Structures are given as C-alpha cells and as structure tokens.
C-alpha cells in the first residue's frame, strides 16, 4: 500500500506545526510555500523600524526539515485546488496529488474597498513590506533634512499609523522612539524631535483585545512617548500628500496601514463557504464541512470559541490548530473514527509600547510597565526558531539597550530619493 | 571670514577617510552619497553567498558623524560639477557650493561593450547586487528541485563565475561550499553535490595580483573544492540560457560577473583627462592638473606607483589616498605652499578560497592554508566599523564554523519563481 500523502500549503506558524506534529507518523509530507522562508511575524515591526535585521526573524523552510527525509519542501505558488481529482494546482501548471490537505495560507492586509490606498499606506505582512516601510521611514527623515520649505519639512516629519491593534501600537511607539531619541544628534538642518507620530483608530480605544484598563494605560504610555492618539476617527482618504481624517487633511509623507486583514483565497480555491473577511468556515475538527480530508487553519479559517467569539488571528491560535490537525490525521490513520473537537486555549495577550513599557493580560494576572516588557521580550526570544536566532535577537536588543543605536538602518532596493515606490 | 567648506562626494573607504582625517581642522564638511550607508565591499561576496546579513557589513553614514557637528551628511545623487561657480550640482537640481572638492565616487562593474550581458550576468558592487545574486543562487537550487527534465536540472545546477580576481575566486569557492556541503541534506529530488561551479578567466592564471606560486596554490585549492577552473578562455556570449566560452555553449541559469570595473563619471563631470577605464588623471597631490582644489581619489582616480604600475583598486589604497588628501587640505589651510607627493604603501594581498584556505602575500612573507585564512578573517573583522559589527560578523562566522549552517539564506524582493529579474 502506498504511503498516505499529506500536503500542507503555507509555511507559517500553523503549517509548520502540522509538519512538526506528524513527526514519526507513517505519512509522506509535502510542504508548499511561495516563499523560501518561515517568518516570525510578531517581530516584523522591529525590522520595519530598524531594530532587527531581516535574517534574524526568518529561516529557510527546507533547512528546518533537513533531517526528516519524509518531508519534501517546494518553493511554489498555489493557484487552485482540484477537489475532484485530489490535486493541488500550482501556478506553474504542475499538480501535486494529496490524500489529506491542510491549507494554512494566512492573510494579507485589507483596505476594505479602498485598494488605491495600498500604494500610499503599505501594510506589514512580509519581509518586503518591512523593508519597504523601513525605506520610507528613513527616506522621510532624509527628505526633511534636504527640504527647502517648512511645509515640506513638516510633511516629511509626520508619520501616520492607521489602526491601533498590537501592530499599530508597536509601530507608532518605535517610530516615536527613533525620531525623538535615536536620530536627533545625526541631523543638521532639521530637528527630528519635532516629528509628529499620529496613531489613528476608528474604534473607541487602542489595543481592543485587552481590557479597558490596559487600553487606557497603553494610550497614556504612547502619549508619554510623544504619539498623538486619535480614537473614534476613521480615515476617509489616503493620498500621496497625506491623510484625511473626517474632513481634516494632514500632510504626511509616510502612512502605515495596520487596520485590517483579508484571508488568503483558500476558501475560493475550495469553493466552500466563508465569512466576510474570506475565512473558510470549518467544522469542529477544522476540516471544511463538505470534505473531512481538507483542513483549513490559522488566519485563513473562521473558527469559533466555546464562548461564541471567533478564535483570534494570532500565532498561538495557528500553532494550536496545527498541532490539533496533526493529531486528527494520526488518529484517523490509526483507524479511530471519532476525534474530540478543537478547543482554543487562550494564553494571554502581549504588546509593547516603545522600548520600556508593555502590557500583558493573562486573564487573572495583568501586568504593565517594565516587568511586562521583560516578559514580552523573553517570550518572543523563546518562540524564535533555533539557538542562533535567539542569541542574535537577544544580542540586538541588548545592543540597542546599552548603546541606544539601532543596527539595521539600511535603505535598500530602490533607495534613491526619486524613484521610491 | 567664512569657514572653508570641503565637499566630499562618496561615502566609501576613500571619502570616509577624508572626513576622518579632517577631524579638528577649521573646516565645514559636507559628505554627499546617493546611499544612506557605507558598505564594507570586501565582504560583499559573503552576503551574496548567504554567509552574512546585509546589516552586518553596512552602516548609516550619518550615524558615524553624529558627534561631529561640523559634518553634514546629504543623501543625494550628484549629476555634475559647475567648476566655474565652484558648485556641485545634484540631480534634484539643487547645488552645493565648495571651496575644496574631493570626488571619491568609486567604480561599477563593466562589460566592455557587452552591456546586454549585465541582465544575465550581474556584478557585485552594492547591497542590491548582493541580494540579487543571493536570490538567483538560491532560486537556482529551488528550480533544480522542481525541474522535470535532467537538462533543466543540470542547467540550474551550473554556476559560472566570470573573472578570477579576488571576488571571482571567493564567490566560486563559497558557491561550491554551499552546494557540496551545506545544501545536500535539504533537497529530495536533486543531488546538489552534482553542482558544477565554473570559474572562467581570460588571462593565464587565477588571482593575477598574487605571485605565480600563490596563483597555482589557489587553483589547486579551488579544484579541491570542486570548482572547474578555466584559464585563457574569454567568454564570447552570455544569454538567459547560459554562457558561450569560445565556441562551446554551456547551459547555465546563474552567471556572475567579476571580470572588470569602470570608474564612475567623475572625470566627465570635471571634463578632465582620464584613462581607458574612465579614471581621472591626477597629479602627485591627487588633484586634477587644471585645478589644485579638486581632488579625485580611490577607484575613480588613475594614480601611478613609483614603480610605474597603477595603484590597485583596493580598500587600503583608497584609505591611504583619503588620509593623504586630508593632510594636504590641512597643510594648505595652514598656509604651507609645498606638500610631499602621494606615496602608496602596499600592505599585501589577501584572498580566501572556501571556508578553510586562503592566500596571503606580504612581500617577503607568503602564507597559504589555514593560517592565511585566520589572518584574512582577523584582518577583515579588525577593519569593520564599530564594535557591534565586529562582534556580529565574528559571531556569524563562528556559527558557520561550528554548525555548518549559513544564517542569511533568504530569498527576498521579487521572490517568486516566475518574475525574478
């Protein structure tokens, strides 16, 4: 009998956990991703704000499985699924047959019908997104230094972050820190302490996943760093010149989008029902209703918690789902017909504000300030893959802490002043 | 009296040394570069071959001068020089007036009239060049893994390096190492030990700047790593499909150009005589013959040694010239009318071959093998800027040495299999 073939699409937190959980099982595994690297997205904002280098938070996927001969890694893009013939269709035209399929293809940022904004307000999901934002941030200060008018100077020194979830809060804090603490001694024609960092949120508070007390603390901590926090203020337009909030237009050369995501097209490939954000509906075993052997997990699946709320789109949720699916596959291969339903265990929420404050919410225990910041740092180092990355990130942070200097302040790719795009 | 204004164009080894040498002098300095970073070019090939990360060998120029209030750093591109009115013309249209001008704008790789080859055989001068080559290298192995025919597989596993100077030798050695030692356990459909690395040189030997004995040793060391060394074989064509050597066509998906450089257009801006490679002719004080206050140094100047040979285009030569020019400027400001001529002190040649061999030529002392490799490594760490970079590079190398794993194996920018360009 031929070995059971599990195809996993997506090398993010969910996909890797499936492969990890199937270690030792009598299956052949093919892991497909259109990137050659797994990315530690929770620290991506630190690459965008020059604290970490790209290679510190990304690892070649195939290296992770060098010792697992049953795992084949393919750098390929998936274009569809042929459910009838049990095949994944690659955009190259080739196909990969499967017995069990796990789709863990994640999400992209979404502009809710305002796709034209993307050009002016890039989001943060990939390494390229991070180096794009880093380039724009650094070029804005360079342009301010060269500017001949006060208006041009101030427009370049105005940074608008849209969306006050964890990513938005973390970005705004880091930009304020960079402008007010790191850069001032380096510029001659401009005072970077005059930088305005605006955090614009349509909802009533920052960090809505936290308690109201922690949201209020975070708002204050941001304001202490010099961030202007605007709540209940939806953005009505983003242009090359700036951002419109209600009817007020603010000239700003750098706008960053941290306001929402849209699932990858997994549900479309499968022609299966999905929610408004494109997340596929899945049953209690995380497979789609019409096919027990096709699982969807992570940011591209719509899963409900026991309390009726959706499972949040965070790394621990994707990892739990990946581990669960691996167990279900093994259980079914062992001939068992019944599997317990997936149950999400919420481990808590963490977010940092600048370089010395953070908020942590572990249900009964809630922390703020320096202690929360240390827990945040240690947790993130712990979850990085491999000794080398842990040491490298710990070292980069220690260096920033001791010297006040960021190590990855490079403008690369299209780095001239004119053709940035 | 207004302060004397020195404008330095180019933040490479030469330009930085001028600024360094003018510390404490009664001058105002403007340093112009179209990049925001100084690049340690001697280790650029290690970024291209995944051993080092971009941020380990590049530093924001303006950070270097944060404590020197008299130094202004401009991220701008120079488009010409108005000698009559003593102004540097930026491509943005603005101008920067100067009293003394130092042009240290370096060189780019040159294709000797075959500019169409650049697309297929990229050179290695900037961080973008390095990440482009890294992407192509890594994608070639990925494509070999996906290839459906043996021909396609082998074409992807064939790497041609054109030019056997230090860069070519170092690139070829690292690619062979990667293919034969690092990658084999990670691929399932292809045996990366079947990789062909060809080092093609039109001249009679590798590393022509070294003695014949050291060249012969290097050739053997390369062959031991599995590199095919072809001498006296000029390349007659480079296409998307491969490379033509004499009348023989070899299918190869990855070609790297390390065969020659062309000076930046400084001589054209000045309308001053230059040599065949575009390097401006300069007098014994490194200024152009028609203007004592305009200096040209480094790879963009043609300077003769006492023995009638040209000063080589290496970092130590540029640094010596930069230091010399700073002394001349200070001496002239002090009212002295005579300055000694520039005299190049040759400090030796160093080159590595893979991860454990190297050649060193210090005139009377010549070294090969592991000892030369250690000297090479220590010398390069010593010349990096700043404690952090020294520690980071030392750590990356130690990690590679201990684990056999490269830390910067990322495919970024246009990373899909189709639209690589």
JSON list of C-alpha atoms in Angstrom, two decimals, chain A residues 45-46 49 164-178 181 197 199 206-207 210 213-229 349-360 367-370 372-374 376-377 380:
[
{"chain": "A", "resi": 45, "resn": "UNK", "atom": "CA", "xyz": [7.50, 45.61, 13.02]},
{"chain": "A", "resi": 46, "resn": "UNK", "atom": "CA", "xyz": [11.00, 45.65, 14.52]},
{"chain": "A", "resi": 49, "resn": "UNK", "atom": "CA", "xyz": [11.58, 50.20, 12.44]},
{"chain": "A", "resi": 164, "resn": "UNK", "atom": "CA", "xyz": [-4.37, 50.74, 16.90]},
{"chain": "A", "resi": 165, "resn": "UNK", "atom": "CA", "xyz": [-4.17, 46.98, 17.31]},
{"chain": "A", "resi": 166, "resn": "UNK", "atom": "CA", "xyz": [-0.89, 45.48, 18.54]},
{"chain": "A", "resi": 167, "resn": "UNK", "atom": "CA", "xyz": [0.98, 46.14, 15.25]},
{"chain": "A", "resi": 168, "resn": "UNK", "atom": "CA", "xyz": [-0.17, 49.77, 15.03]},
{"chain": "A", "resi": 169, "resn": "UNK", "atom": "CA", "xyz": [0.66, 50.48, 18.67]},
{"chain": "A", "resi": 170, "resn": "UNK", "atom": "CA", "xyz": [4.08, 48.84, 18.38]},
{"chain": "A", "resi": 171, "resn": "UNK", "atom": "CA", "xyz": [4.92, 50.66, 15.14]},
{"chain": "A", "resi": 172, "resn": "UNK", "atom": "CA", "xyz": [3.88, 54.06, 16.50]},
{"chain": "A", "resi": 173, "resn": "UNK", "atom": "CA", "xyz": [5.91, 53.57, 19.67]},
{"chain": "A", "resi": 174, "resn": "UNK", "atom": "CA", "xyz": [9.04, 52.57, 17.78]},
{"chain": "A", "resi": 175, "resn": "UNK", "atom": "CA", "xyz": [8.80, 55.45, 15.29]},
{"chain": "A", "resi": 176, "resn": "UNK", "atom": "CA", "xyz": [8.42, 57.95, 18.14]},
{"chain": "A", "resi": 177, "resn": "UNK", "atom": "CA", "xyz": [11.43, 56.44, 19.86]},
{"chain": "A", "resi": 178, "resn": "UNK", "atom": "CA", "xyz": [13.53, 56.57, 16.70]},
{"chain": "A", "resi": 181, "resn": "UNK", "atom": "CA", "xyz": [15.78, 59.54, 20.91]},
{"chain": "A", "resi": 197, "resn": "UNK", "atom": "CA", "xyz": [3.55, 60.40, 15.09]},
{"chain": "A", "resi": 199, "resn": "UNK", "atom": "CA", "xyz": [-1.98, 56.77, 15.67]},
{"chain": "A", "resi": 206, "resn": "UNK", "atom": "CA", "xyz": [-6.26, 51.26, 21.48]},
{"chain": "A", "resi": 207, "resn": "UNK", "atom": "CA", "xyz": [-5.50, 47.53, 21.81]},
{"chain": "A", "resi": 210, "resn": "UNK", "atom": "CA", "xyz": [-7.04, 43.94, 26.00]},
{"chain": "A", "resi": 213, "resn": "UNK", "atom": "CA", "xyz": [-7.76, 49.45, 31.94]},
{"chain": "A", "resi": 214, "resn": "UNK", "atom": "CA", "xyz": [-4.82, 48.17, 29.89]},
{"chain": "A", "resi": 215, "resn": "UNK", "atom": "CA", "xyz": [-6.03, 50.11, 26.85]},
{"chain": "A", "resi": 216, "resn": "UNK", "atom": "CA", "xyz": [-6.13, 53.28, 28.92]},
{"chain": "A", "resi": 217, "resn": "UNK", "atom": "CA", "xyz": [-2.63, 52.58, 30.30]},
{"chain": "A", "resi": 218, "resn": "UNK", "atom": "CA", "xyz": [-1.32, 51.97, 26.76]},
{"chain": "A", "resi": 219, "resn": "UNK", "atom": "CA", "xyz": [-2.81, 55.22, 25.48]},
{"chain": "A", "resi": 220, "resn": "UNK", "atom": "CA", "xyz": [-1.04, 57.12, 28.24]},
{"chain": "A", "resi": 221, "resn": "UNK", "atom": "CA", "xyz": [2.25, 55.31, 27.64]},
{"chain": "A", "resi": 222, "resn": "UNK", "atom": "CA", "xyz": [2.02, 56.16, 23.93]},
{"chain": "A", "resi": 223, "resn": "UNK", "atom": "CA", "xyz": [1.33, 59.81, 24.68]},
{"chain": "A", "resi": 224, "resn": "UNK", "atom": "CA", "xyz": [4.32, 59.88, 27.02]},
{"chain": "A", "resi": 225, "resn": "UNK", "atom": "CA", "xyz": [6.45, 58.77, 24.07]},
{"chain": "A", "resi": 226, "resn": "UNK", "atom": "CA", "xyz": [5.05, 61.67, 22.03]},
{"chain": "A", "resi": 227, "resn": "UNK", "atom": "CA", "xyz": [2.49, 59.74, 19.98]},
{"chain": "A", "resi": 228, "resn": "UNK", "atom": "CA", "xyz": [-0.80, 61.57, 19.23]},
{"chain": "A", "resi": 229, "resn": "UNK", "atom": "CA", "xyz": [-3.57, 59.03, 19.72]},
{"chain": "A", "resi": 349, "resn": "UNK", "atom": "CA", "xyz": [-2.19, 39.00, 25.13]},
{"chain": "A", "resi": 350, "resn": "UNK", "atom": "CA", "xyz": [1.09, 40.89, 24.99]},
{"chain": "A", "resi": 351, "resn": "UNK", "atom": "CA", "xyz": [2.02, 44.17, 23.33]},
{"chain": "A", "resi": 352, "resn": "UNK", "atom": "CA", "xyz": [4.94, 46.59, 23.68]},
{"chain": "A", "resi": 353, "resn": "UNK", "atom": "CA", "xyz": [4.90, 50.37, 23.68]},
{"chain": "A", "resi": 354, "resn": "UNK", "atom": "CA", "xyz": [8.32, 51.72, 22.77]},
{"chain": "A", "resi": 355, "resn": "UNK", "atom": "CA", "xyz": [11.40, 50.37, 24.45]},
{"chain": "A", "resi": 356, "resn": "UNK", "atom": "CA", "xyz": [10.48, 50.11, 28.09]},
{"chain": "A", "resi": 357, "resn": "UNK", "atom": "CA", "xyz": [6.74, 49.68, 28.51]},
{"chain": "A", "resi": 358, "resn": "UNK", "atom": "CA", "xyz": [4.39, 46.86, 27.63]},
{"chain": "A", "resi": 359, "resn": "UNK", "atom": "CA", "xyz": [1.03, 45.42, 28.57]},
{"chain": "A", "resi": 360, "resn": "UNK", "atom": "CA", "xyz": [0.35, 41.78, 29.38]},
{"chain": "A", "resi": 367, "resn": "UNK", "atom": "CA", "xyz": [0.89, 43.50, 34.06]},
{"chain": "A", "resi": 368, "resn": "UNK", "atom": "CA", "xyz": [2.16, 46.82, 32.76]},
{"chain": "A", "resi": 369, "resn": "UNK", "atom": "CA", "xyz": [5.46, 48.65, 32.51]},
{"chain": "A", "resi": 370, "resn": "UNK", "atom": "CA", "xyz": [8.97, 47.26, 32.65]},
{"chain": "A", "resi": 372, "resn": "UNK", "atom": "CA", "xyz": [5.54, 43.28, 31.18]},
{"chain": "A", "resi": 373, "resn": "UNK", "atom": "CA", "xyz": [8.23, 44.44, 28.76]},
{"chain": "A", "resi": 374, "resn": "UNK", "atom": "CA", "xyz": [10.67, 41.81, 30.02]},
{"chain": "A", "resi": 376, "resn": "UNK", "atom": "CA", "xyz": [7.26, 40.21, 26.28]},
{"chain": "A", "resi": 377, "resn": "UNK", "atom": "CA", "xyz": [10.95, 40.11, 25.31]},
{"chain": "A", "resi": 380, "resn": "UNK", "atom": "CA", "xyz": [9.42, 36.36, 21.91]}
]
